PDB file of C-alpha atoms in Angstrom:
ATOM      1  CA  UNK S   1     135.480   9.832 -65.443  1.00 51.00           C
ATOM      2  CA  UNK S   2     136.879  12.275 -68.105  1.00 61.00           C
ATOM      3  CA  UNK S   3     139.014  14.653 -66.354  1.00 71.00           C
ATOM      4  CA  UNK S   4     141.376  11.665 -65.801  1.00 77.00           C
ATOM      5  CA  UNK S   5     140.742  11.488 -61.755  1.00 81.00           C
ATOM      6  CA  UNK S   6     140.083   7.941 -60.729  1.00 90.00           C
ATOM      7  CA  UNK S   7     137.700   6.716 -57.830  1.00 90.00           C
ATOM      8  CA  UNK S   8     140.379   5.757 -55.940  1.00 91.00           C
ATOM      9  CA  UNK S   9     142.185   8.920 -55.822  1.00 91.00           C
ATOM     10  CA  UNK S  10     138.675  10.919 -54.947  1.00 93.00           C
ATOM     11  CA  UNK S  11     138.286   8.145 -51.506  1.00 95.00           C
ATOM     12  CA  UNK S  12     142.053   8.747 -51.205  1.00 95.00           C
ATOM     13  CA  UNK S  13     141.202  12.176 -50.683  1.00 95.00           C
ATOM     14  CA  UNK S  14     138.219  11.755 -48.586  1.00 97.00           C
ATOM     15  CA  UNK S  15     139.958   9.767 -45.967  1.00 97.00           C
ATOM     16  CA  UNK S  16     142.830  12.416 -45.870  1.00 98.00           C
ATOM     17  CA  UNK S  17     140.261  15.138 -45.254  1.00 98.00           C
ATOM     18  CA  UNK S  18     138.454  13.530 -42.865  1.00 98.00           C
ATOM     19  CA  UNK S  19     141.265  12.785 -40.869  1.00 98.00           C
ATOM     20  CA  UNK S  20     142.691  15.730 -41.346  1.00 98.00           C
ATOM     21  CA  UNK S  21     139.351  17.387 -40.402  1.00 98.00           C
ATOM     22  CA  UNK S  22     139.071  14.960 -37.160  1.00 98.00           C
ATOM     23  CA  UNK S  23     142.126  15.916 -35.657  1.00 98.00           C
ATOM     24  CA  UNK S  24     141.916  19.372 -36.149  1.00 97.00           C
ATOM     25  CA  UNK S  25     138.571  19.574 -34.514  1.00 97.00           C
ATOM     26  CA  UNK S  26     139.621  17.788 -31.357  1.00 97.00           C
ATOM     27  CA  UNK S  27     142.875  19.955 -31.197  1.00 96.00           C
ATOM     28  CA  UNK S  28     140.164  22.885 -31.676  1.00 96.00           C
ATOM     29  CA  UNK S  29     138.298  21.299 -28.760  1.00 95.00           C
ATOM     30  CA  UNK S  30     141.789  20.934 -26.537  1.00 93.00           C
ATOM     31  CA  UNK S  31     142.359  24.522 -26.949  1.00 95.00           C
ATOM     32  CA  UNK S  32     138.845  25.767 -26.129  1.00 95.00           C
ATOM     33  CA  UNK S  33     138.872  23.712 -23.207  1.00 95.00           C
ATOM     34  CA  UNK S  34     142.018  24.078 -21.623  1.00 94.00           C
ATOM     35  CA  UNK S  35     141.131  27.692 -19.693  1.00 94.00           C
ATOM     36  CA  UNK S  36     138.724  25.037 -17.486  1.00 95.00           C
ATOM     37  CA  UNK S  37     141.050  22.101 -17.086  1.00 94.00           C
ATOM     38  CA  UNK S  38     143.240  24.309 -15.341  1.00 95.00           C
ATOM     39  CA  UNK S  39     140.708  26.285 -13.400  1.00 96.00           C
ATOM     40  CA  UNK S  40     139.565  22.272 -12.099  1.00 95.00           C
ATOM     41  CA  UNK S  41     143.472  21.745 -11.661  1.00 95.00           C
ATOM     42  CA  UNK S  42     143.829  24.773  -9.787  1.00 96.00           C
ATOM     43  CA  UNK S  43     140.429  24.043  -7.418  1.00 96.00           C
ATOM     44  CA  UNK S  44     141.786  20.647  -6.959  1.00 94.00           C
ATOM     45  CA  UNK S  45     144.579  21.983  -5.330  1.00 94.00           C
ATOM     46  CA  UNK S  46     143.495  24.389  -3.343  1.00 93.00           C
ATOM     47  CA  UNK S  47     140.952  22.013  -1.613  1.00 92.00           C
ATOM     48  CA  UNK S  48     143.676  19.588  -0.922  1.00 89.00           C
ATOM     49  CA  UNK S  49     145.805  22.329   0.306  1.00 87.00           C
ATOM     50  CA  UNK S  50     142.841  23.724   2.506  1.00 88.00           C
ATOM     51  CA  UNK S  51     141.996  20.537   3.820  1.00 86.00           C
ATOM     52  CA  UNK S  52     144.943  18.552   4.522  1.00 75.00           C
ATOM     53  CA  UNK S  53     145.471  18.103   8.486  1.00 70.00           C
ATOM     54  CA  UNK S  54     148.062  20.454  10.217  1.00 70.00           C
ATOM     55  CA  UNK S  55     149.654  17.448  12.289  1.00 65.00           C
ATOM     56  CA  UNK S  56     153.115  17.522  12.333  1.00 64.00           C
ATOM     57  CA  UNK S  57     155.420  14.937  10.888  1.00 58.00           C
ATOM     58  CA  UNK S  58     156.836  13.240  14.287  1.00 62.00           C
ATOM     59  CA  UNK S  59     153.355  12.630  15.209  1.00 59.00           C
ATOM     60  CA  UNK S  60     151.821  10.973  11.635  1.00 59.00           C
ATOM     61  CA  UNK S  61     153.582   7.805  12.313  1.00 58.00           C
ATOM     62  CA  UNK S  62     152.629   6.889  15.851  1.00 58.00           C
ATOM     63  CA  UNK S  63     150.056   4.142  15.007  1.00 59.00           C
ATOM     64  CA  UNK S  64     152.865   1.507  13.907  1.00 57.00           C
ATOM     65  CA  UNK S  65     153.671   1.692  17.495  1.00 53.00           C
ATOM     66  CA  UNK S  66     150.742   0.567  19.192  1.00 52.00           C
TER      67      UNK S  66
END
């Protein structure tokens, strides 16, 4: 290497660049999928709200007295 750049410096730069690209890609993927994740959470919340039984609180604990 005539320019003074060592092989260790090149390998270190490759490792750092790989880590930065990996973290940046994961962050971009998270931002891209965030609306779908929020939609899934909202759908589960609505389904749970619709499917809950409409029994008053005082009637839910009757089984322990049998």
